[in-house]
């Protein structure tokens, strides 16, 4: 297939591009700068210049391709709501030119904030109406209108590879924050849970979702191996950085975590059992702990 990938030079998107190319697909990668375009070309993909607000360019990419993987998002968390709206409009715009075709589109969402079903966030968990990210609503609207849309919901901590600089996902941000502040922290008893996924495992899932081409499918990019509570997360970071670990009250947390306070306090005990069964997806890359250890030592 010829696949249009948004966010093609990004942390997850660049891994998706390489995954697609190594499995025989062609790629048109969206790039918003010459630097981004250079990395997309070097990966072996065609370049389409534009950004998430260039709706006509997004439609051109979707029209010229056999399928779409949408990984782009404006990661300015100081204006999250506005960027979530831009994301929704981008998905809707690409969906417009996919109507009446069999072309698949895979969009990106998150597991964080989804409701629990029998104590777990599963593939059946649906984003509530008050969700602060709108990609799941946009995906649902597309699939209900007959478009072959599916969604990959990422873990709150997407990590790897250390050779790129240990970056990506909230877990990495927490490690860097702890390093800067001189101590690692969690809120209250820290019993809330965060799952993780390696960027290369996530990239494989995006490819499999595209190839499966199942309308309305929800997939969780979650490593089902032992998921860390936030206390364990903080303790792991403290151990690797050799710094103290502290519990913060709900009142103390905003001074330390700033805009991340809501996310750090959220509970996300997610599973990807259905995803693995449907797609034969099996996360196999290094664990978060292994990656953390390699980066800092």
mmCIF file of N, CA and C in Angstrom, residues 126-240:
data_model
loop_
_atom_site.group_PDB
_atom_site.id
_atom_site.type_symbol
_atom_site.label_atom_id
_atom_site.label_comp_id
_atom_site.label_asym_id
_atom_site.label_seq_id
_atom_site.Cartn_x
_atom_site.Cartn_y
_atom_site.Cartn_z
ATOM 1 N N UNK A 126 -14.872 3.211 26.172
ATOM 2 C CA UNK A 126 -15.102 4.306 25.235
ATOM 3 C C UNK A 126 -14.871 5.644 25.920
ATOM 4 N N UNK A 127 -14.293 6.582 25.199
ATOM 5 C CA UNK A 127 -13.990 7.896 25.763
ATOM 6 C C UNK A 127 -15.276 8.584 26.207
ATOM 7 N N UNK A 128 -15.320 9.121 27.433
ATOM 8 C CA UNK A 128 -16.505 9.837 27.893
ATOM 9 C C UNK A 128 -16.682 11.140 27.127
ATOM 10 N N UNK A 129 -17.888 11.667 27.174
ATOM 11 C CA UNK A 129 -18.204 12.898 26.436
ATOM 12 C C UNK A 129 -17.313 14.059 26.860
ATOM 13 N N UNK A 130 -16.875 14.050 28.132
ATOM 14 C CA UNK A 130 -16.063 15.155 28.650
ATOM 15 C C UNK A 130 -14.564 14.958 28.422
ATOM 16 N N UNK A 131 -14.177 13.942 27.630
ATOM 17 C CA UNK A 131 -12.768 13.674 27.365
ATOM 18 C C UNK A 131 -12.084 14.911 26.796
ATOM 19 N N UNK A 132 -10.840 15.167 27.250
ATOM 20 C CA UNK A 132 -10.130 16.368 26.811
ATOM 21 C C UNK A 132 -9.410 16.161 25.484
ATOM 22 N N UNK A 133 -9.384 14.924 24.987
ATOM 23 C CA UNK A 133 -8.839 14.684 23.652
ATOM 24 C C UNK A 133 -9.974 14.196 22.754
ATOM 25 N N UNK A 134 -10.073 14.752 21.547
ATOM 26 C CA UNK A 134 -11.247 14.538 20.709
ATOM 27 C C UNK A 134 -11.029 13.540 19.579
ATOM 28 N N UNK A 135 -9.854 12.929 19.501
ATOM 29 C CA UNK A 135 -9.575 12.022 18.383
ATOM 30 C C UNK A 135 -10.482 10.799 18.407
ATOM 31 N N UNK A 136 -10.852 10.334 19.613
ATOM 32 C CA UNK A 136 -11.711 9.151 19.683
ATOM 33 C C UNK A 136 -13.112 9.461 19.165
ATOM 34 N N UNK A 137 -13.610 10.643 19.487
ATOM 35 C CA UNK A 137 -14.915 11.059 18.961
ATOM 36 C C UNK A 137 -14.857 11.169 17.437
ATOM 37 N N UNK A 138 -13.764 11.749 16.932
ATOM 38 C CA UNK A 138 -13.624 11.903 15.479
ATOM 39 C C UNK A 138 -13.551 10.541 14.797
ATOM 40 N N UNK A 139 -12.792 9.609 15.398
ATOM 41 C CA UNK A 139 -12.704 8.245 14.856
ATOM 42 C C UNK A 139 -14.079 7.587 14.818
ATOM 43 N N UNK A 140 -14.840 7.748 15.893
ATOM 44 C CA UNK A 140 -16.162 7.128 15.973
ATOM 45 C C UNK A 140 -17.099 7.712 14.919
ATOM 46 N N UNK A 141 -17.053 9.033 14.752
ATOM 47 C CA UNK A 141 -17.898 9.682 13.743
ATOM 48 C C UNK A 141 -17.558 9.163 12.344
ATOM 49 N N UNK A 142 -16.273 8.990 12.067
ATOM 50 C CA UNK A 142 -15.842 8.483 10.759
ATOM 51 C C UNK A 142 -16.342 7.062 10.533
ATOM 52 N N UNK A 143 -16.156 6.199 11.514
ATOM 53 C CA UNK A 143 -16.552 4.800 11.341
ATOM 54 C C UNK A 143 -18.069 4.672 11.225
ATOM 55 N N UNK A 144 -18.811 5.495 11.952
ATOM 56 C CA UNK A 144 -20.275 5.451 11.883
ATOM 57 C C UNK A 144 -20.791 5.984 10.543
ATOM 58 N N UNK A 145 -19.962 6.784 9.856
ATOM 59 C CA UNK A 145 -20.364 7.306 8.540
ATOM 60 C C UNK A 145 -19.938 6.367 7.409
ATOM 61 N N UNK A 146 -19.375 5.198 7.774
ATOM 62 C CA UNK A 146 -19.026 4.201 6.777
ATOM 63 C C UNK A 146 -17.570 4.156 6.378
ATOM 64 N N UNK A 147 -16.756 5.011 6.976
ATOM 65 C CA UNK A 147 -15.328 5.044 6.648
ATOM 66 C C UNK A 147 -14.597 3.956 7.440
ATOM 67 N N UNK A 148 -13.605 3.345 6.821
ATOM 68 C CA UNK A 148 -12.836 2.278 7.480
ATOM 69 C C UNK A 148 -11.839 2.869 8.470
ATOM 70 N N UNK A 149 -12.370 3.393 9.561
ATOM 71 C CA UNK A 149 -11.547 4.040 10.573
ATOM 72 C C UNK A 149 -11.347 3.125 11.771
ATOM 73 N N UNK A 150 -10.127 3.122 12.291
ATOM 74 C CA UNK A 150 -9.823 2.427 13.540
ATOM 75 C C UNK A 150 -8.938 3.346 14.373
ATOM 76 N N UNK A 151 -8.713 2.978 15.630
ATOM 77 C CA UNK A 151 -7.932 3.836 16.518
ATOM 78 C C UNK A 151 -6.951 3.014 17.344
ATOM 79 N N UNK A 152 -5.743 3.539 17.492
ATOM 80 C CA UNK A 152 -4.739 2.962 18.391
ATOM 81 C C UNK A 152 -4.622 3.889 19.591
ATOM 82 N N UNK A 153 -4.939 3.381 20.787
ATOM 83 C CA UNK A 153 -4.864 4.182 22.014
ATOM 84 C C UNK A 153 -3.528 3.900 22.702
ATOM 85 N N UNK A 154 -2.667 4.902 22.765
ATOM 86 C CA UNK A 154 -1.331 4.746 23.322
ATOM 87 C C UNK A 154 -1.338 4.753 24.845
ATOM 88 N N UNK A 155 -0.387 4.054 25.438
ATOM 89 C CA UNK A 155 -0.141 4.131 26.873
ATOM 90 C C UNK A 155 0.332 5.537 27.230
ATOM 91 N N UNK A 156 0.133 5.973 28.483
ATOM 92 C CA UNK A 156 0.630 7.295 28.879
ATOM 93 C C UNK A 156 2.144 7.403 28.791
ATOM 94 N N UNK A 157 2.853 6.278 28.948
ATOM 95 C CA UNK A 157 4.302 6.306 28.796
ATOM 96 C C UNK A 157 4.713 5.510 27.557
ATOM 97 N N UNK A 158 5.016 6.242 26.475
ATOM 98 C CA UNK A 158 5.609 5.650 25.276
ATOM 99 C C UNK A 158 7.089 6.011 25.349
ATOM 100 N N UNK A 159 7.971 5.035 25.271
ATOM 101 C CA UNK A 159 9.387 5.288 25.529
ATOM 102 C C UNK A 159 10.265 4.648 24.459
ATOM 103 N N UNK A 160 11.612 4.894 24.567
ATOM 104 C CA UNK A 160 12.605 4.315 23.662
ATOM 105 C C UNK A 160 12.810 5.216 22.457
ATOM 106 N N UNK A 161 13.924 5.105 21.812
ATOM 107 C CA UNK A 161 15.101 4.300 22.111
ATOM 108 C C UNK A 161 16.151 5.189 22.752
ATOM 109 N N UNK A 162 16.978 4.627 23.597
ATOM 110 C CA UNK A 162 17.966 5.425 24.306
ATOM 111 C C UNK A 162 18.973 6.066 23.360
ATOM 112 N N UNK A 163 19.220 5.439 22.207
ATOM 113 C CA UNK A 163 20.194 6.032 21.281
ATOM 114 C C UNK A 163 19.669 7.318 20.655
ATOM 115 N N UNK A 164 18.361 7.538 20.731
ATOM 116 C CA UNK A 164 17.786 8.789 20.223
ATOM 117 C C UNK A 164 17.779 9.872 21.292
ATOM 118 N N UNK A 165 18.195 9.523 22.499
ATOM 119 C CA UNK A 165 17.924 10.371 23.648
ATOM 120 C C UNK A 165 16.655 9.814 24.245
ATOM 121 N N UNK A 166 16.636 9.609 25.532
ATOM 122 C CA UNK A 166 15.484 8.947 26.172
ATOM 123 C C UNK A 166 14.337 9.937 26.245
ATOM 124 N N UNK A 167 13.427 9.851 25.277
ATOM 125 C CA UNK A 167 12.385 10.861 25.190
ATOM 126 C C UNK A 167 11.075 10.222 24.778
ATOM 127 N N UNK A 168 10.003 11.005 24.906
ATOM 128 C CA UNK A 168 8.696 10.538 24.471
ATOM 129 C C UNK A 168 7.849 10.058 25.613
ATOM 130 N N UNK A 169 6.601 10.530 25.688
ATOM 131 C CA UNK A 169 5.673 10.025 26.688
ATOM 132 C C UNK A 169 5.850 10.661 28.059
ATOM 133 N N UNK A 170 4.800 10.556 28.845
ATOM 134 C CA UNK A 170 4.798 11.181 30.167
ATOM 135 C C UNK A 170 5.812 10.549 31.122
ATOM 136 N N UNK A 171 6.055 9.252 30.992
ATOM 137 C CA UNK A 171 7.004 8.588 31.880
ATOM 138 C C UNK A 171 8.392 9.175 31.755
ATOM 139 N N UNK A 172 8.793 9.477 30.522
ATOM 140 C CA UNK A 172 10.100 10.077 30.284
ATOM 141 C C UNK A 172 10.147 11.496 30.835
ATOM 142 N N UNK A 173 9.056 12.229 30.653
ATOM 143 C CA UNK A 173 8.991 13.586 31.202
ATOM 144 C C UNK A 173 9.147 13.561 32.722
ATOM 145 N N UNK A 174 8.536 12.558 33.355
ATOM 146 C CA UNK A 174 8.665 12.440 34.816
ATOM 147 C C UNK A 174 10.104 12.178 35.232
ATOM 148 N N UNK A 175 10.794 11.327 34.482
ATOM 149 C CA UNK A 175 12.191 11.028 34.796
ATOM 150 C C UNK A 175 13.049 12.284 34.681
ATOM 151 N N UNK A 176 12.846 13.052 33.623
ATOM 152 C CA UNK A 176 13.617 14.278 33.435
ATOM 153 C C UNK A 176 13.261 15.315 34.503
ATOM 154 N N UNK A 177 11.976 15.392 34.867
ATOM 155 C CA UNK A 177 11.535 16.321 35.899
ATOM 156 C C UNK A 177 12.165 15.970 37.243
ATOM 157 N N UNK A 178 12.181 14.681 37.562
ATOM 158 C CA UNK A 178 12.761 14.231 38.824
ATOM 159 C C UNK A 178 14.252 14.545 38.874
ATOM 160 N N UNK A 179 14.914 14.337 37.757
ATOM 161 C CA UNK A 179 16.351 14.618 37.679
ATOM 162 C C UNK A 179 16.618 16.092 37.937
ATOM 163 N N UNK A 180 15.788 16.963 37.360
ATOM 164 C CA UNK A 180 15.974 18.409 37.520
ATOM 165 C C UNK A 180 15.668 18.879 38.943
ATOM 166 N N UNK A 181 14.660 18.280 39.572
ATOM 167 C CA UNK A 181 14.232 18.726 40.896
ATOM 168 C C UNK A 181 15.013 18.075 42.034
ATOM 169 N N UNK A 182 15.699 16.985 41.744
ATOM 170 C CA UNK A 182 16.515 16.351 42.769
ATOM 171 C C UNK A 182 15.800 15.325 43.610
ATOM 172 N N UNK A 183 14.537 15.075 43.316
ATOM 173 C CA UNK A 183 13.820 13.986 43.985
ATOM 174 C C UNK A 183 12.657 13.534 43.109
ATOM 175 N N UNK A 184 12.287 12.278 43.262
ATOM 176 C CA UNK A 184 11.190 11.696 42.511
ATOM 177 C C UNK A 184 9.942 11.697 43.383
ATOM 178 N N UNK A 185 8.769 11.891 42.775
ATOM 179 C CA UNK A 185 7.562 12.054 43.589
ATOM 180 C C UNK A 185 6.360 11.335 42.993
ATOM 181 N N UNK A 186 5.398 11.070 43.864
ATOM 182 C CA UNK A 186 4.091 10.550 43.469
ATOM 183 C C UNK A 186 3.054 11.217 44.351
ATOM 184 N N UNK A 187 1.783 11.054 44.022
ATOM 185 C CA UNK A 187 0.705 11.737 44.747
ATOM 186 C C UNK A 187 -0.008 10.757 45.673
ATOM 187 N N UNK A 188 -0.201 11.155 46.932
ATOM 188 C CA UNK A 188 -0.914 10.318 47.895
ATOM 189 C C UNK A 188 -0.201 9.010 48.139
ATOM 190 N N UNK A 189 -0.970 7.896 48.063
ATOM 191 C CA UNK A 189 -0.341 6.589 48.272
ATOM 192 C C UNK A 189 0.271 6.022 46.984
ATOM 193 N N UNK A 190 0.050 6.720 45.868
ATOM 194 C CA UNK A 190 0.679 6.319 44.609
ATOM 195 C C UNK A 190 0.191 4.990 44.072
ATOM 196 N N UNK A 191 -1.019 4.591 44.432
ATOM 197 C CA UNK A 191 -1.509 3.274 44.005
ATOM 198 C C UNK A 191 -2.076 3.280 42.592
ATOM 199 N N UNK A 192 -2.286 4.476 42.012
ATOM 200 C CA UNK A 192 -2.790 4.531 40.630
ATOM 201 C C UNK A 192 -1.733 4.011 39.663
ATOM 202 N N UNK A 193 -2.207 3.414 38.557
ATOM 203 C CA UNK A 193 -1.347 2.636 37.661
ATOM 204 C C UNK A 193 -1.162 3.318 36.309
ATOM 205 N N UNK A 194 0.048 3.215 35.781
ATOM 206 C CA UNK A 194 0.352 3.669 34.420
ATOM 207 C C UNK A 194 0.926 2.521 33.609
ATOM 208 N N UNK A 195 0.344 2.157 32.477
ATOM 209 C CA UNK A 195 0.976 1.185 31.572
ATOM 210 C C UNK A 195 2.011 1.872 30.678
ATOM 211 N N UNK A 196 2.816 1.081 30.011
ATOM 212 C CA UNK A 196 3.855 1.605 29.122
ATOM 213 C C UNK A 196 3.846 0.834 27.799
ATOM 214 N N UNK A 197 4.482 1.417 26.786
ATOM 215 C CA UNK A 197 4.698 0.703 25.524
ATOM 216 C C UNK A 197 5.918 1.302 24.838
ATOM 217 N N UNK A 198 6.743 0.452 24.238
ATOM 218 C CA UNK A 198 7.904 0.911 23.487
ATOM 219 C C UNK A 198 7.435 1.443 22.137
ATOM 220 N N UNK A 199 8.081 2.500 21.661
ATOM 221 C CA UNK A 199 7.675 3.137 20.399
ATOM 222 C C UNK A 199 7.717 2.162 19.225
ATOM 223 N N UNK A 200 8.650 1.214 19.222
ATOM 224 C CA UNK A 200 8.741 0.265 18.114
ATOM 225 C C UNK A 200 7.617 -0.758 18.168
ATOM 226 N N UNK A 201 7.216 -1.153 19.379
ATOM 227 C CA UNK A 201 6.048 -2.027 19.510
ATOM 228 C C UNK A 201 4.782 -1.290 19.071
ATOM 229 N N UNK A 202 4.688 -0.012 19.444
ATOM 230 C CA UNK A 202 3.528 0.789 19.032
ATOM 231 C C UNK A 202 3.487 0.918 17.515
ATOM 232 N N UNK A 203 4.639 1.119 16.890
ATOM 233 C CA UNK A 203 4.696 1.254 15.425
ATOM 234 C C UNK A 203 4.200 -0.006 14.736
ATOM 235 N N UNK A 204 4.583 -1.140 15.274
ATOM 236 C CA UNK A 204 4.128 -2.411 14.703
ATOM 237 C C UNK A 204 2.606 -2.522 14.798
ATOM 238 N N UNK A 205 2.050 -2.060 15.916
ATOM 239 C CA UNK A 205 0.599 -2.112 16.106
ATOM 240 C C UNK A 205 -0.119 -1.226 15.092
ATOM 241 N N UNK A 206 0.405 -0.041 14.838
ATOM 242 C CA UNK A 206 -0.202 0.832 13.829
ATOM 243 C C UNK A 206 -0.232 0.138 12.464
ATOM 244 N N UNK A 207 0.875 -0.516 12.090
ATOM 245 C CA UNK A 207 0.909 -1.205 10.799
ATOM 246 C C UNK A 207 -0.118 -2.332 10.746
ATOM 247 N N UNK A 208 -0.177 -3.131 11.800
ATOM 248 C CA UNK A 208 -1.115 -4.250 11.822
ATOM 249 C C UNK A 208 -2.560 -3.762 11.772
ATOM 250 N N UNK A 209 -2.844 -2.656 12.458
ATOM 251 C CA UNK A 209 -4.199 -2.090 12.430
ATOM 252 C C UNK A 209 -4.564 -1.634 11.026
ATOM 253 N N UNK A 210 -3.615 -1.011 10.335
ATOM 254 C CA UNK A 210 -3.853 -0.568 8.959
ATOM 255 C C UNK A 210 -4.122 -1.761 8.052
ATOM 256 N N UNK A 211 -3.309 -2.798 8.168
ATOM 257 C CA UNK A 211 -3.452 -3.970 7.304
ATOM 258 C C UNK A 211 -4.728 -4.744 7.616
ATOM 259 N N UNK A 212 -5.144 -4.753 8.877
ATOM 260 C CA UNK A 212 -6.375 -5.442 9.271
ATOM 261 C C UNK A 212 -7.602 -4.759 8.684
ATOM 262 N N UNK A 213 -7.535 -3.398 8.696
ATOM 263 C CA UNK A 213 -8.570 -2.614 8.015
ATOM 264 C C UNK A 213 -9.972 -2.943 8.550
ATOM 265 N N UNK A 214 -10.122 -2.949 9.877
ATOM 266 C CA UNK A 214 -11.416 -3.265 10.486
ATOM 267 C C UNK A 214 -12.127 -1.991 10.941
ATOM 268 N N UNK A 215 -13.235 -1.707 10.312
ATOM 269 C CA UNK A 215 -13.994 -0.506 10.627
ATOM 270 C C UNK A 215 -14.464 -0.511 12.084
ATOM 271 N N UNK A 216 -14.188 0.596 12.792
ATOM 272 C CA UNK A 216 -14.671 0.758 14.158
ATOM 273 C C UNK A 216 -13.828 0.069 15.220
ATOM 274 N N UNK A 217 -12.690 -0.518 14.836
ATOM 275 C CA UNK A 217 -11.869 -1.266 15.796
ATOM 276 C C UNK A 217 -11.090 -0.331 16.713
ATOM 277 N N UNK A 218 -11.019 -0.721 17.989
ATOM 278 C CA UNK A 218 -10.210 -0.001 18.976
ATOM 279 C C UNK A 218 -9.086 -0.919 19.434
ATOM 280 N N UNK A 219 -7.862 -0.399 19.423
ATOM 281 C CA UNK A 219 -6.705 -1.183 19.836
ATOM 282 C C UNK A 219 -5.954 -0.449 20.947
ATOM 283 N N UNK A 220 -5.528 -1.183 21.962
ATOM 284 C CA UNK A 220 -4.783 -0.599 23.070
ATOM 285 C C UNK A 220 -3.301 -0.919 22.947
ATOM 286 N N UNK A 221 -2.479 0.099 22.805
ATOM 287 C CA UNK A 221 -1.024 -0.079 22.734
ATOM 288 C C UNK A 221 -0.485 -0.119 24.157
ATOM 289 N N UNK A 222 -0.618 -1.295 24.759
ATOM 290 C CA UNK A 222 -0.278 -1.488 26.170
ATOM 291 C C UNK A 222 0.514 -2.783 26.311
ATOM 292 N N UNK A 223 1.639 -2.715 27.007
ATOM 293 C CA UNK A 223 2.379 -3.922 27.341
ATOM 294 C C UNK A 223 1.728 -4.554 28.565
ATOM 295 N N UNK A 224 1.229 -5.763 28.417
ATOM 296 C CA UNK A 224 0.485 -6.402 29.506
ATOM 297 C C UNK A 224 1.367 -6.946 30.627
ATOM 298 N N UNK A 225 2.697 -6.896 30.442
ATOM 299 C CA UNK A 225 3.579 -7.306 31.526
ATOM 300 C C UNK A 225 3.356 -6.377 32.713
ATOM 301 N N UNK A 226 3.959 -6.701 33.838
ATOM 302 C CA UNK A 226 3.701 -5.974 35.083
ATOM 303 C C UNK A 226 3.626 -4.463 34.872
ATOM 304 N N UNK A 227 2.462 -3.904 35.207
ATOM 305 C CA UNK A 227 2.260 -2.471 35.082
ATOM 306 C C UNK A 227 2.549 -1.802 36.421
ATOM 307 N N UNK A 228 3.286 -0.716 36.371
ATOM 308 C CA UNK A 228 3.754 -0.065 37.589
ATOM 309 C C UNK A 228 2.711 0.873 38.175
ATOM 310 N N UNK A 229 2.571 0.833 39.505
ATOM 311 C CA UNK A 229 1.825 1.893 40.178
ATOM 312 C C UNK A 229 2.686 3.150 40.119
ATOM 313 N N UNK A 230 2.079 4.310 40.346
ATOM 314 C CA UNK A 230 2.857 5.545 40.292
ATOM 315 C C UNK A 230 3.905 5.589 41.396
ATOM 316 N N UNK A 231 3.641 4.950 42.521
ATOM 317 C CA UNK A 231 4.663 4.861 43.570
ATOM 318 C C UNK A 231 5.839 4.030 43.069
ATOM 319 N N UNK A 232 5.559 2.892 42.434
ATOM 320 C CA UNK A 232 6.621 2.053 41.886
ATOM 321 C C UNK A 232 7.374 2.772 40.769
ATOM 322 N N UNK A 233 6.623 3.524 39.973
ATOM 323 C CA UNK A 233 7.213 4.322 38.902
ATOM 324 C C UNK A 233 8.228 5.305 39.482
ATOM 325 N N UNK A 234 7.791 6.030 40.522
ATOM 326 C CA UNK A 234 8.652 7.026 41.168
ATOM 327 C C UNK A 234 9.853 6.355 41.827
ATOM 328 N N UNK A 235 9.628 5.202 42.451
ATOM 329 C CA UNK A 235 10.721 4.488 43.115
ATOM 330 C C UNK A 235 11.750 3.993 42.106
ATOM 331 N N UNK A 236 11.283 3.544 40.951
ATOM 332 C CA UNK A 236 12.193 3.093 39.901
ATOM 333 C C UNK A 236 13.065 4.252 39.430
ATOM 334 N N UNK A 237 12.436 5.404 39.195
ATOM 335 C CA UNK A 237 13.187 6.584 38.766
ATOM 336 C C UNK A 237 14.175 6.995 39.852
ATOM 337 N N UNK A 238 13.716 6.984 41.116
ATOM 338 C CA UNK A 238 14.597 7.344 42.223
ATOM 339 C C UNK A 238 15.788 6.420 42.334
ATOM 340 N N UNK A 239 15.533 5.124 42.130
ATOM 341 C CA UNK A 239 16.614 4.135 42.203
ATOM 342 C C UNK A 239 17.635 4.356 41.094
ATOM 343 N N UNK A 240 17.156 4.557 39.862
ATOM 344 C CA UNK A 240 18.059 4.714 38.731
ATOM 345 C C UNK A 240 18.863 6.013 38.816
#
